[in-house]
mmCIF file of C-alpha atoms in Angstrom:
data_model
loop_
_atom_site.group_PDB
_atom_site.id
_atom_site.type_symbol
_atom_site.label_atom_id
_atom_site.label_comp_id
_atom_site.label_asym_id
_atom_site.label_seq_id
_atom_site.Cartn_x
_atom_site.Cartn_y
_atom_site.Cartn_z
ATOM 1 C CA MET A 11 -18.606 -31.659 -34.037
ATOM 2 C CA THR A 12 -19.901 -30.702 -31.137
ATOM 3 C CA VAL A 13 -19.613 -26.864 -29.148
ATOM 4 C CA PHE A 14 -16.851 -28.100 -27.237
ATOM 5 C CA GLU A 15 -14.437 -29.748 -29.700
ATOM 6 C CA GLU A 16 -15.039 -26.543 -32.118
ATOM 7 C CA THR A 17 -13.236 -24.217 -28.865
ATOM 8 C CA PRO A 18 -9.541 -23.425 -29.187
ATOM 9 C CA MET A 19 -7.613 -25.496 -27.550
ATOM 10 C CA ARG A 20 -5.064 -22.735 -26.342
ATOM 11 C CA GLU A 21 -8.689 -20.524 -24.902
ATOM 12 C CA VAL A 22 -9.586 -23.476 -23.282
ATOM 13 C CA SER A 23 -6.108 -24.336 -21.300
ATOM 14 C CA TYR A 24 -5.987 -20.125 -20.685
ATOM 15 C CA LEU A 25 -8.963 -20.145 -19.053
ATOM 16 C CA SER A 26 -8.455 -23.700 -16.998
ATOM 17 C CA ALA A 27 -5.262 -21.584 -16.157
ATOM 18 C CA ALA A 28 -7.565 -18.795 -15.052
ATOM 19 C CA SER A 29 -9.362 -20.599 -12.717
ATOM 20 C CA ASP A 30 -6.109 -22.838 -10.740
ATOM 21 C CA LEU A 31 -4.146 -20.394 -9.627
ATOM 22 C CA SER A 32 -0.591 -22.345 -8.268
ATOM 23 C CA SER A 33 0.880 -21.106 -4.849
ATOM 24 C CA VAL A 34 3.483 -21.662 -2.683
ATOM 25 C CA GLY A 35 1.348 -21.028 0.396
ATOM 26 C CA THR A 36 0.600 -24.283 1.645
ATOM 27 C CA PRO A 37 -1.603 -24.464 5.033
ATOM 28 C CA THR A 38 0.963 -24.679 7.269
ATOM 29 C CA LEU A 39 3.107 -21.786 5.716
ATOM 30 C CA TRP A 40 -0.322 -19.428 5.906
ATOM 31 C CA ALA A 41 -1.176 -19.848 9.582
ATOM 32 C CA VAL A 42 2.913 -19.084 10.293
ATOM 33 C CA THR A 43 3.152 -16.265 8.246
ATOM 34 C CA ILE A 44 -0.532 -14.923 10.351
ATOM 35 C CA ILE A 45 0.546 -15.473 13.001
ATOM 36 C CA GLY A 46 3.893 -13.531 12.229
ATOM 37 C CA VAL A 47 2.397 -10.702 10.985
ATOM 38 C CA VAL A 48 0.129 -10.537 14.338
ATOM 39 C CA LEU A 49 2.241 -11.591 16.800
ATOM 40 C CA LEU A 50 4.432 -8.053 14.870
ATOM 41 C CA LEU A 51 1.302 -6.026 15.172
ATOM 42 C CA VAL A 52 1.380 -6.428 19.105
ATOM 43 C CA LEU A 53 4.710 -5.925 19.287
ATOM 44 C CA ASP A 54 4.055 -2.942 17.746
ATOM 45 C CA PHE A 55 0.975 -1.797 19.916
ATOM 46 C CA LEU A 56 2.890 -2.819 22.535
ATOM 47 C CA VAL A 57 5.726 -0.400 21.882
ATOM 48 C CA THR A 58 3.242 2.245 21.385
ATOM 49 C CA ARG A 59 1.108 1.651 24.666
ATOM 50 C CA ARG A 60 3.000 4.425 26.386
ATOM 51 C CA PRO A 61 3.040 7.719 24.120
ATOM 52 C CA HIS A 62 6.115 8.753 23.412
ATOM 53 C CA GLU A 63 8.311 11.078 20.493
ATOM 54 C CA VAL A 64 10.082 8.546 18.569
ATOM 55 C CA SER A 65 14.036 9.110 18.628
ATOM 56 C CA MET A 66 15.974 9.199 15.320
ATOM 57 C CA ARG A 67 18.013 5.795 17.230
ATOM 58 C CA GLU A 68 14.647 4.392 17.529
ATOM 59 C CA ALA A 69 13.023 4.847 14.491
ATOM 60 C CA ILE A 70 15.972 3.966 12.448
ATOM 61 C CA GLY A 71 15.928 0.570 14.418
ATOM 62 C CA TRP A 72 13.406 -0.752 13.704
ATOM 63 C CA SER A 73 13.186 0.357 10.422
ATOM 64 C CA ALA A 74 16.450 -1.354 10.021
ATOM 65 C CA PHE A 75 14.718 -4.669 10.885
ATOM 66 C CA TYR A 76 11.608 -3.917 8.823
ATOM 67 C CA ILE A 77 13.645 -3.897 6.203
ATOM 68 C CA ALA A 78 15.800 -6.713 6.959
ATOM 69 C CA LEU A 79 13.270 -9.013 7.705
ATOM 70 C CA PRO A 80 11.624 -8.980 4.509
ATOM 71 C CA LEU A 81 15.054 -9.235 2.631
ATOM 72 C CA ALA A 82 15.685 -12.340 4.624
ATOM 73 C CA PHE A 83 12.137 -13.407 3.939
ATOM 74 C CA GLY A 84 12.355 -13.524 0.081
ATOM 75 C CA ALA A 85 15.879 -14.802 0.208
ATOM 76 C CA TRP A 86 13.987 -17.940 1.830
ATOM 77 C CA ILE A 87 11.861 -17.981 -1.074
ATOM 78 C CA TRP A 88 14.462 -17.958 -3.270
ATOM 79 C CA SER A 89 16.716 -21.272 -1.632
ATOM 80 C CA ARG A 90 12.937 -22.750 -1.467
ATOM 81 C CA TYR A 91 10.604 -22.660 -4.565
ATOM 82 C CA GLY A 92 13.371 -20.690 -6.963
ATOM 83 C CA SER A 93 14.911 -17.860 -8.844
ATOM 84 C CA GLN A 94 11.099 -17.363 -10.739
ATOM 85 C CA GLN A 95 9.142 -17.206 -7.353
ATOM 86 C CA GLY A 96 12.248 -15.005 -5.959
ATOM 87 C CA VAL A 97 12.162 -12.525 -8.274
ATOM 88 C CA GLU A 98 7.956 -12.618 -8.533
ATOM 89 C CA TYR A 99 8.205 -11.750 -4.489
ATOM 90 C CA LEU A 100 11.626 -8.758 -4.339
ATOM 91 C CA THR A 101 9.621 -6.791 -7.602
ATOM 92 C CA GLY A 102 6.298 -7.218 -5.802
ATOM 93 C CA TYR A 103 7.789 -6.119 -2.107
ATOM 94 C CA LEU A 104 9.129 -2.924 -4.177
ATOM 95 C CA VAL A 105 6.388 -2.256 -6.103
ATOM 96 C CA GLU A 106 4.321 -2.137 -3.042
ATOM 97 C CA LYS A 107 7.037 -0.368 -0.910
ATOM 98 C CA SER A 108 6.744 1.929 -2.774
ATOM 99 C CA LEU A 109 3.289 2.521 -2.864
ATOM 100 C CA SER A 110 3.793 2.312 0.402
ATOM 101 C CA VAL A 111 5.572 5.289 0.621
ATOM 102 C CA ASP A 112 2.959 7.220 -1.620
ATOM 103 C CA ASN A 113 0.507 6.437 1.101
ATOM 104 C CA LEU A 114 2.362 7.753 3.832
ATOM 105 C CA PHE A 115 2.771 10.707 2.669
ATOM 106 C CA VAL A 116 -0.879 10.706 2.274
ATOM 107 C CA PHE A 117 -0.719 9.702 6.549
ATOM 108 C CA MET A 118 1.516 12.812 7.128
ATOM 109 C CA LEU A 119 -1.025 15.214 5.930
ATOM 110 C CA LEU A 120 -3.736 14.335 7.641
ATOM 111 C CA LEU A 121 -1.859 13.923 11.364
ATOM 112 C CA ALA A 122 -0.355 17.822 10.118
ATOM 113 C CA ALA A 123 -4.322 18.517 8.989
ATOM 114 C CA PHE A 124 -5.521 16.751 12.657
ATOM 115 C CA ALA A 125 -2.835 18.817 14.651
ATOM 116 C CA VAL A 126 -1.503 15.549 15.744
ATOM 117 C CA PRO A 127 0.497 15.886 19.126
ATOM 118 C CA ALA A 128 3.970 13.737 18.285
ATOM 119 C CA VAL A 129 3.200 12.237 20.939
ATOM 120 C CA LEU A 130 0.597 10.039 19.643
ATOM 121 C CA ALA A 131 1.720 10.033 15.694
ATOM 122 C CA GLN A 132 2.813 6.712 15.887
ATOM 123 C CA ARG A 133 -0.523 5.209 17.979
ATOM 124 C CA VAL A 134 -2.054 6.721 14.591
ATOM 125 C CA LEU A 135 0.061 5.504 12.192
ATOM 126 C CA LEU A 136 0.037 1.894 13.823
ATOM 127 C CA TYR A 137 -4.310 2.183 13.463
ATOM 128 C CA GLY A 138 -3.740 3.297 9.678
ATOM 129 C CA ILE A 139 -1.007 0.220 9.322
ATOM 130 C CA ALA A 140 -3.379 -2.472 10.889
ATOM 131 C CA GLY A 141 -6.515 -1.042 9.041
ATOM 132 C CA ALA A 142 -4.657 -1.515 5.763
ATOM 133 C CA LEU A 143 -3.360 -5.008 6.543
ATOM 134 C CA VAL A 144 -7.246 -6.360 7.172
ATOM 135 C CA LEU A 145 -8.239 -4.445 4.067
ATOM 136 C CA ARG A 146 -5.622 -5.777 1.568
ATOM 137 C CA ALA A 147 -6.413 -9.583 2.952
ATOM 138 C CA VAL A 148 -9.929 -9.389 2.333
ATOM 139 C CA PHE A 149 -9.042 -7.496 -1.485
ATOM 140 C CA ILE A 150 -6.190 -9.997 -2.177
ATOM 141 C CA ALA A 151 -8.724 -12.866 -1.338
ATOM 142 C CA LEU A 152 -11.370 -11.427 -3.830
ATOM 143 C CA GLY A 153 -8.737 -10.607 -6.328
ATOM 144 C CA ALA A 154 -7.990 -14.334 -6.328
ATOM 145 C CA ALA A 155 -11.691 -14.835 -6.429
ATOM 146 C CA ALA A 156 -11.743 -12.952 -9.349
ATOM 147 C CA LEU A 157 -8.530 -14.968 -11.529
ATOM 148 C CA GLN A 158 -10.411 -18.133 -10.187
ATOM 149 C CA THR A 159 -13.732 -17.280 -12.168
ATOM 150 C CA LEU A 160 -13.202 -14.537 -14.379
ATOM 151 C CA ASP A 161 -11.225 -14.592 -17.227
ATOM 152 C CA PHE A 162 -11.406 -11.096 -18.200
ATOM 153 C CA ALA A 163 -9.883 -10.508 -14.705
ATOM 154 C CA PHE A 164 -6.601 -9.433 -15.917
ATOM 155 C CA LEU A 165 -7.982 -6.908 -18.132
ATOM 156 C CA LEU A 166 -10.104 -5.379 -15.295
ATOM 157 C CA PHE A 167 -6.590 -5.450 -13.159
ATOM 158 C CA ALA A 168 -4.661 -3.641 -15.796
ATOM 159 C CA ILE A 169 -7.906 -0.836 -16.742
ATOM 160 C CA ILE A 170 -7.561 -0.165 -12.640
ATOM 161 C CA LEU A 171 -4.289 0.197 -12.454
ATOM 162 C CA ILE A 172 -3.690 2.548 -15.716
ATOM 163 C CA ALA A 173 -7.034 4.418 -14.650
ATOM 164 C CA THR A 174 -4.949 5.008 -11.619
ATOM 165 C CA ALA A 175 -2.136 6.294 -13.352
ATOM 166 C CA VAL A 176 -3.856 8.808 -15.593
ATOM 167 C CA LYS A 177 -5.552 10.007 -11.623
ATOM 168 C CA LEU A 178 -2.103 10.606 -10.831
ATOM 169 C CA LEU A 179 -0.804 11.854 -14.023
ATOM 170 C CA ARG A 180 -3.515 14.448 -14.177
ATOM 171 C CA ASP A 181 -3.367 15.447 -10.308
ATOM 172 C CA ALA A 182 0.599 16.193 -10.090
ATOM 173 C CA LEU A 183 0.128 18.491 -13.411
ATOM 174 C CA SER A 184 -2.263 20.465 -11.784
ATOM 175 C CA GLY A 185 -0.477 20.733 -8.493
ATOM 176 C CA HIS A 186 -3.435 18.793 -7.127
ATOM 177 C CA GLN A 187 -2.155 15.236 -6.212
ATOM 178 C CA GLN A 188 -1.571 15.708 -2.345
ATOM 179 C CA GLU A 189 -4.588 17.639 -0.454
ATOM 180 C CA VAL A 190 -6.190 17.018 2.259
ATOM 181 C CA ASP A 191 -9.569 18.904 3.387
ATOM 182 C CA ILE A 192 -10.664 17.411 6.426
ATOM 183 C CA ASN A 193 -14.263 19.242 6.332
ATOM 184 C CA LYS A 194 -15.086 17.901 2.986
ATOM 185 C CA MET A 195 -13.846 13.893 3.785
ATOM 186 C CA ARG A 196 -17.128 11.732 4.178
ATOM 187 C CA SER A 197 -15.965 9.605 7.001
ATOM 188 C CA VAL A 198 -15.428 13.209 9.108
ATOM 189 C CA LYS A 199 -18.861 14.872 8.343
ATOM 190 C CA LEU A 200 -20.791 11.319 8.847
ATOM 191 C CA LEU A 201 -19.188 11.144 12.417
ATOM 192 C CA ARG A 202 -19.959 14.723 13.706
ATOM 193 C CA LYS A 203 -23.223 13.881 12.454
ATOM 194 C CA VAL A 204 -23.525 11.217 14.465
ATOM 195 C CA MET A 205 -21.829 12.419 17.698
ATOM 196 C CA PRO A 206 -20.013 15.259 19.460
ATOM 197 C CA VAL A 207 -16.300 16.117 18.786
ATOM 198 C CA VAL A 208 -14.596 17.963 21.218
ATOM 199 C CA ASP A 209 -11.957 20.595 20.061
ATOM 200 C CA ASP A 210 -8.654 18.780 23.016
ATOM 201 C CA TYR A 211 -6.759 15.551 22.699
ATOM 202 C CA HIS A 212 -7.117 12.912 25.705
ATOM 203 C CA GLY A 213 -4.281 11.119 25.233
ATOM 204 C CA THR A 214 -5.208 7.824 23.016
ATOM 205 C CA LYS A 215 -8.828 7.607 24.361
ATOM 206 C CA MET A 216 -11.567 7.730 20.967
ATOM 207 C CA THR A 217 -14.335 8.841 23.284
ATOM 208 C CA VAL A 218 -14.590 11.173 26.545
ATOM 209 C CA ARG A 219 -17.842 12.419 28.737
ATOM 210 C CA GLN A 220 -19.106 15.330 28.274
ATOM 211 C CA GLY A 221 -21.960 16.397 30.474
ATOM 212 C CA ALA A 222 -24.682 13.424 30.396
ATOM 213 C CA LYS A 223 -22.964 12.015 26.601
ATOM 214 C CA ARG A 224 -19.532 10.562 24.932
ATOM 215 C CA ALA A 225 -18.079 13.051 22.909
ATOM 216 C CA LEU A 226 -15.457 11.746 20.205
ATOM 217 C CA THR A 227 -12.286 13.444 19.856
ATOM 218 C CA PRO A 228 -9.837 14.184 17.084
ATOM 219 C CA PHE A 229 -8.048 10.782 17.974
ATOM 220 C CA ALA A 230 -10.641 9.241 16.915
ATOM 221 C CA LEU A 231 -11.613 10.945 13.806
ATOM 222 C CA VAL A 232 -8.405 11.322 12.500
ATOM 223 C CA VAL A 233 -8.223 7.576 12.776
ATOM 224 C CA VAL A 234 -10.401 7.289 10.517
ATOM 225 C CA ALA A 235 -9.401 9.134 7.990
ATOM 226 C CA VAL A 236 -6.809 7.683 7.549
ATOM 227 C CA LEU A 237 -8.828 3.983 7.956
ATOM 228 C CA ALA A 238 -10.826 5.613 5.051
ATOM 229 C CA THR A 239 -7.678 6.043 2.958
ATOM 230 C CA ASP A 240 -6.928 2.784 3.996
ATOM 231 C CA VAL A 241 -9.222 1.671 1.218
ATOM 232 C CA VAL A 242 -8.483 3.736 -1.732
ATOM 233 C CA PHE A 243 -4.702 2.782 -1.204
ATOM 234 C CA ALA A 244 -5.622 -0.583 -1.493
ATOM 235 C CA VAL A 245 -7.803 -0.428 -4.700
ATOM 236 C CA ASP A 246 -4.324 0.664 -6.362
ATOM 237 C CA SER A 247 -2.106 -1.413 -4.844
ATOM 238 C CA VAL A 248 -3.474 -5.182 -4.720
ATOM 239 C CA PRO A 249 -3.865 -5.066 -8.573
ATOM 240 C CA ALA A 250 -0.952 -4.058 -8.566
ATOM 241 C CA VAL A 251 1.185 -6.649 -6.988
ATOM 242 C CA TYR A 252 -1.359 -9.111 -9.200
ATOM 243 C CA GLY A 253 0.203 -7.956 -12.022
ATOM 244 C CA ILE A 254 3.546 -8.852 -10.608
ATOM 245 C CA THR A 255 2.372 -12.620 -9.494
ATOM 246 C CA GLU A 256 -0.281 -14.488 -9.543
ATOM 247 C CA ASP A 257 0.328 -16.318 -6.369
ATOM 248 C CA PRO A 258 -2.213 -15.033 -3.525
ATOM 249 C CA TYR A 259 0.489 -16.050 -1.216
ATOM 250 C CA LEU A 260 3.210 -14.032 -2.086
ATOM 251 C CA VAL A 261 0.448 -10.715 -2.815
ATOM 252 C CA PHE A 262 -0.399 -11.234 1.194
ATOM 253 C CA ALA A 263 3.456 -11.286 2.264
ATOM 254 C CA THR A 264 4.237 -8.569 -0.258
ATOM 255 C CA ASN A 265 1.740 -5.999 0.955
ATOM 256 C CA ALA A 266 2.638 -7.293 4.570
ATOM 257 C CA PHE A 267 6.080 -6.859 4.664
ATOM 258 C CA ALA A 268 5.710 -3.233 2.694
ATOM 259 C CA LEU A 269 3.042 -1.961 5.681
ATOM 260 C CA LEU A 270 4.459 -3.557 9.095
ATOM 261 C CA GLY A 271 7.613 -0.802 8.920
ATOM 262 C CA LEU A 272 5.745 2.076 7.712
ATOM 263 C CA ARG A 273 5.532 3.390 11.941
ATOM 264 C CA ALA A 274 9.460 3.279 12.368
ATOM 265 C CA LEU A 275 9.753 4.811 8.236
ATOM 266 C CA TYR A 276 7.848 7.785 8.807
ATOM 267 C CA PHE A 277 9.692 9.067 11.491
ATOM 268 C CA VAL A 278 13.480 8.197 9.325
ATOM 269 C CA LEU A 279 11.890 9.358 6.404
ATOM 270 C CA HIS A 280 8.942 12.931 7.056
ATOM 271 C CA ALA A 281 11.781 15.229 6.270
ATOM 272 C CA ALA A 282 12.877 13.373 2.846
ATOM 273 C CA LEU A 283 9.403 12.593 1.991
ATOM 274 C CA SER A 284 8.884 16.124 1.840
ATOM 275 C CA ARG A 285 11.590 16.782 -1.075
ATOM 276 C CA LEU A 286 9.894 13.301 -2.923
ATOM 277 C CA VAL A 287 8.441 16.473 -5.155
ATOM 278 C CA HIS A 288 8.360 13.754 -8.376
ATOM 279 C CA LEU A 289 6.880 10.731 -6.649
ATOM 280 C CA SER A 290 3.313 10.770 -8.193
ATOM 281 C CA TYR A 291 5.061 11.020 -11.995
ATOM 282 C CA GLY A 292 6.919 7.889 -10.887
ATOM 283 C CA LEU A 293 4.101 5.713 -9.432
ATOM 284 C CA ALA A 294 1.916 6.516 -12.323
ATOM 285 C CA ILE A 295 4.612 5.326 -14.830
ATOM 286 C CA ILE A 296 4.882 2.580 -12.637
ATOM 287 C CA LEU A 297 1.051 1.529 -12.627
ATOM 288 C CA ALA A 298 0.897 2.378 -16.499
ATOM 289 C CA PHE A 299 3.487 -0.435 -17.173
ATOM 290 C CA ILE A 300 2.165 -2.569 -14.992
ATOM 291 C CA GLY A 301 -1.293 -2.282 -16.387
ATOM 292 C CA LEU A 302 0.083 -3.072 -20.218
ATOM 293 C CA LYS A 303 2.313 -5.890 -18.510
ATOM 294 C CA LEU A 304 -1.326 -7.447 -17.259
ATOM 295 C CA GLY A 305 -3.196 -6.686 -20.172
ATOM 296 C CA LEU A 306 -0.306 -8.069 -22.579
ATOM 297 C CA HIS A 307 -0.466 -11.272 -20.113
ATOM 298 C CA TRP A 308 -4.923 -11.540 -20.473
ATOM 299 C CA ALA A 309 -4.443 -10.537 -25.122
ATOM 300 C CA HIS A 310 -1.603 -13.216 -24.603
ATOM 301 C CA GLY A 311 -3.695 -15.863 -23.614
ATOM 302 C CA ILE A 312 -6.422 -15.416 -26.494
ATOM 303 C CA TRP A 313 -3.235 -14.882 -28.956
ATOM 304 C CA ASP A 314 0.302 -16.651 -29.079
ATOM 305 C CA SER A 315 1.583 -13.843 -30.996
ATOM 306 C CA VAL A 316 1.178 -10.936 -28.143
ATOM 307 C CA PRO A 317 4.181 -10.731 -26.264
ATOM 308 C CA GLN A 318 4.402 -11.000 -22.692
ATOM 309 C CA ILE A 319 6.395 -8.548 -20.323
ATOM 310 C CA PRO A 320 9.293 -10.988 -18.131
ATOM 311 C CA THR A 321 8.999 -10.196 -14.081
ATOM 312 C CA LEU A 322 12.686 -9.517 -14.240
ATOM 313 C CA ALA A 323 12.521 -6.989 -16.541
ATOM 314 C CA SER A 324 9.246 -5.018 -14.634
ATOM 315 C CA LEU A 325 12.082 -5.541 -11.960
ATOM 316 C CA GLY A 326 14.870 -3.462 -13.897
ATOM 317 C CA VAL A 327 11.788 -0.491 -15.181
ATOM 318 C CA ILE A 328 10.629 -0.308 -11.591
ATOM 319 C CA ILE A 329 13.881 0.369 -9.441
ATOM 320 C CA GLY A 330 15.095 2.897 -12.619
ATOM 321 C CA VAL A 331 11.744 4.979 -12.716
ATOM 322 C CA LEU A 332 12.076 4.589 -8.761
ATOM 323 C CA VAL A 333 15.864 6.286 -9.234
ATOM 324 C CA VAL A 334 15.110 8.718 -11.946
ATOM 325 C CA VAL A 335 12.346 10.288 -9.851
ATOM 326 C CA THR A 336 14.138 9.632 -6.652
ATOM 327 C CA VAL A 337 17.312 12.059 -8.629
ATOM 328 C CA THR A 338 15.434 14.746 -10.563
ATOM 329 C CA SER A 339 13.391 15.710 -7.159
ATOM 330 C CA LEU A 340 16.254 16.213 -4.884
ATOM 331 C CA ARG A 341 17.968 18.040 -7.459
ATOM 332 C CA ALA A 342 14.453 20.058 -7.967
ATOM 333 C CA THR A 343 14.310 20.853 -4.437
ATOM 334 C CA ARG A 344 17.954 21.383 -3.856
ATOM 335 C CA GLY A 345 17.700 25.343 -2.774
ATOM 336 C CA GLY A 346 14.792 24.712 -0.890
ATOM 337 C CA ASP A 347 11.980 25.511 -3.076
ATOM 338 C CA LEU A 348 9.171 23.079 -2.345
ATOM 339 C CA PRO A 349 5.442 23.026 -3.134
ATOM 340 C CA GLU A 350 2.643 24.683 -0.542
ATOM 341 C CA ASP A 351 1.631 20.912 0.732
ATOM 342 C CA ARG A 352 4.814 19.709 1.090
ATOM 343 C CA LYS A 353 5.693 23.005 2.838
ATOM 344 C CA VAL A 354 3.151 22.280 5.526
ATOM 345 C CA VAL A 355 4.887 18.651 6.399
ATOM 346 C CA ALA A 356 8.156 20.006 6.158
ATOM 347 C CA GLU A 357 7.535 22.675 8.606
ATOM 348 C CA ARG A 358 5.515 20.394 10.905
ATOM 349 C CA HIS A 359 8.479 18.346 11.476
#
């Protein structure tokens, strides 16, 4: 008997499955989706080409559009490819939107720390969203490659998510989950070493001439700071959605739709976000749960007796956690008692 014949059949089938990810994304569907995302980004840049303060009516209108669009797309996925893909897409979108809302609060802290004028806020956010989309695409491709070539990729993703959940929980318990010190940010320190920085904003200009040299504006610093935080966000969010679906196309679609509406959502939720003081606890639970789901999935591929968590059950858990932390947050801040970092954002807006 050869070595290959002694290999358990279950392990062989599992390794084969890991190297052959199934996807609903045909070349045509990928092309149409990417073109659509690019066009939406171009539209946002055209809308913000003339800096202006965003009215609540404008923000609500764009937010409604960016919520209706992914929901309509989810309905199309459901009707075209079946309930399994539909549930995976909707669950993944909910996870990504939840993580994006937490990311949005960090963006708010950066805008406050850099004293970004209200008329420039949406352009900074848009640069952050565009950068996040590019980084997510890179991480999604790397994740797909890992799933195709490494039989322990699911276990690796599980460890990343559980470690992130532990950090979120530890920071939340210590009261330092949302701190931003721009003087300690490596990206900002590096830029200041490379080029001089002027004190005042000059619209959306990244650089201005200062004597015989070019100097950076605070606008350039805040954009780089936002892009730097995008890297951290991508490390968390991509493994999280791969815990819901292994389809790279659905992973990309959920990330893209969750990010595209953040610019408008910022102006709708800036007051409410300061009151979501328990959101980090909820995200820690969700990430740990998805990490457990990934770990069980990896173990099930080796031992049949290990149970798996269905996607529909995952959707129920995620919705339940978000509802609970929202209710407890609103009750905890009912008298206007906010942590110091939340007060900074609330006072700024």
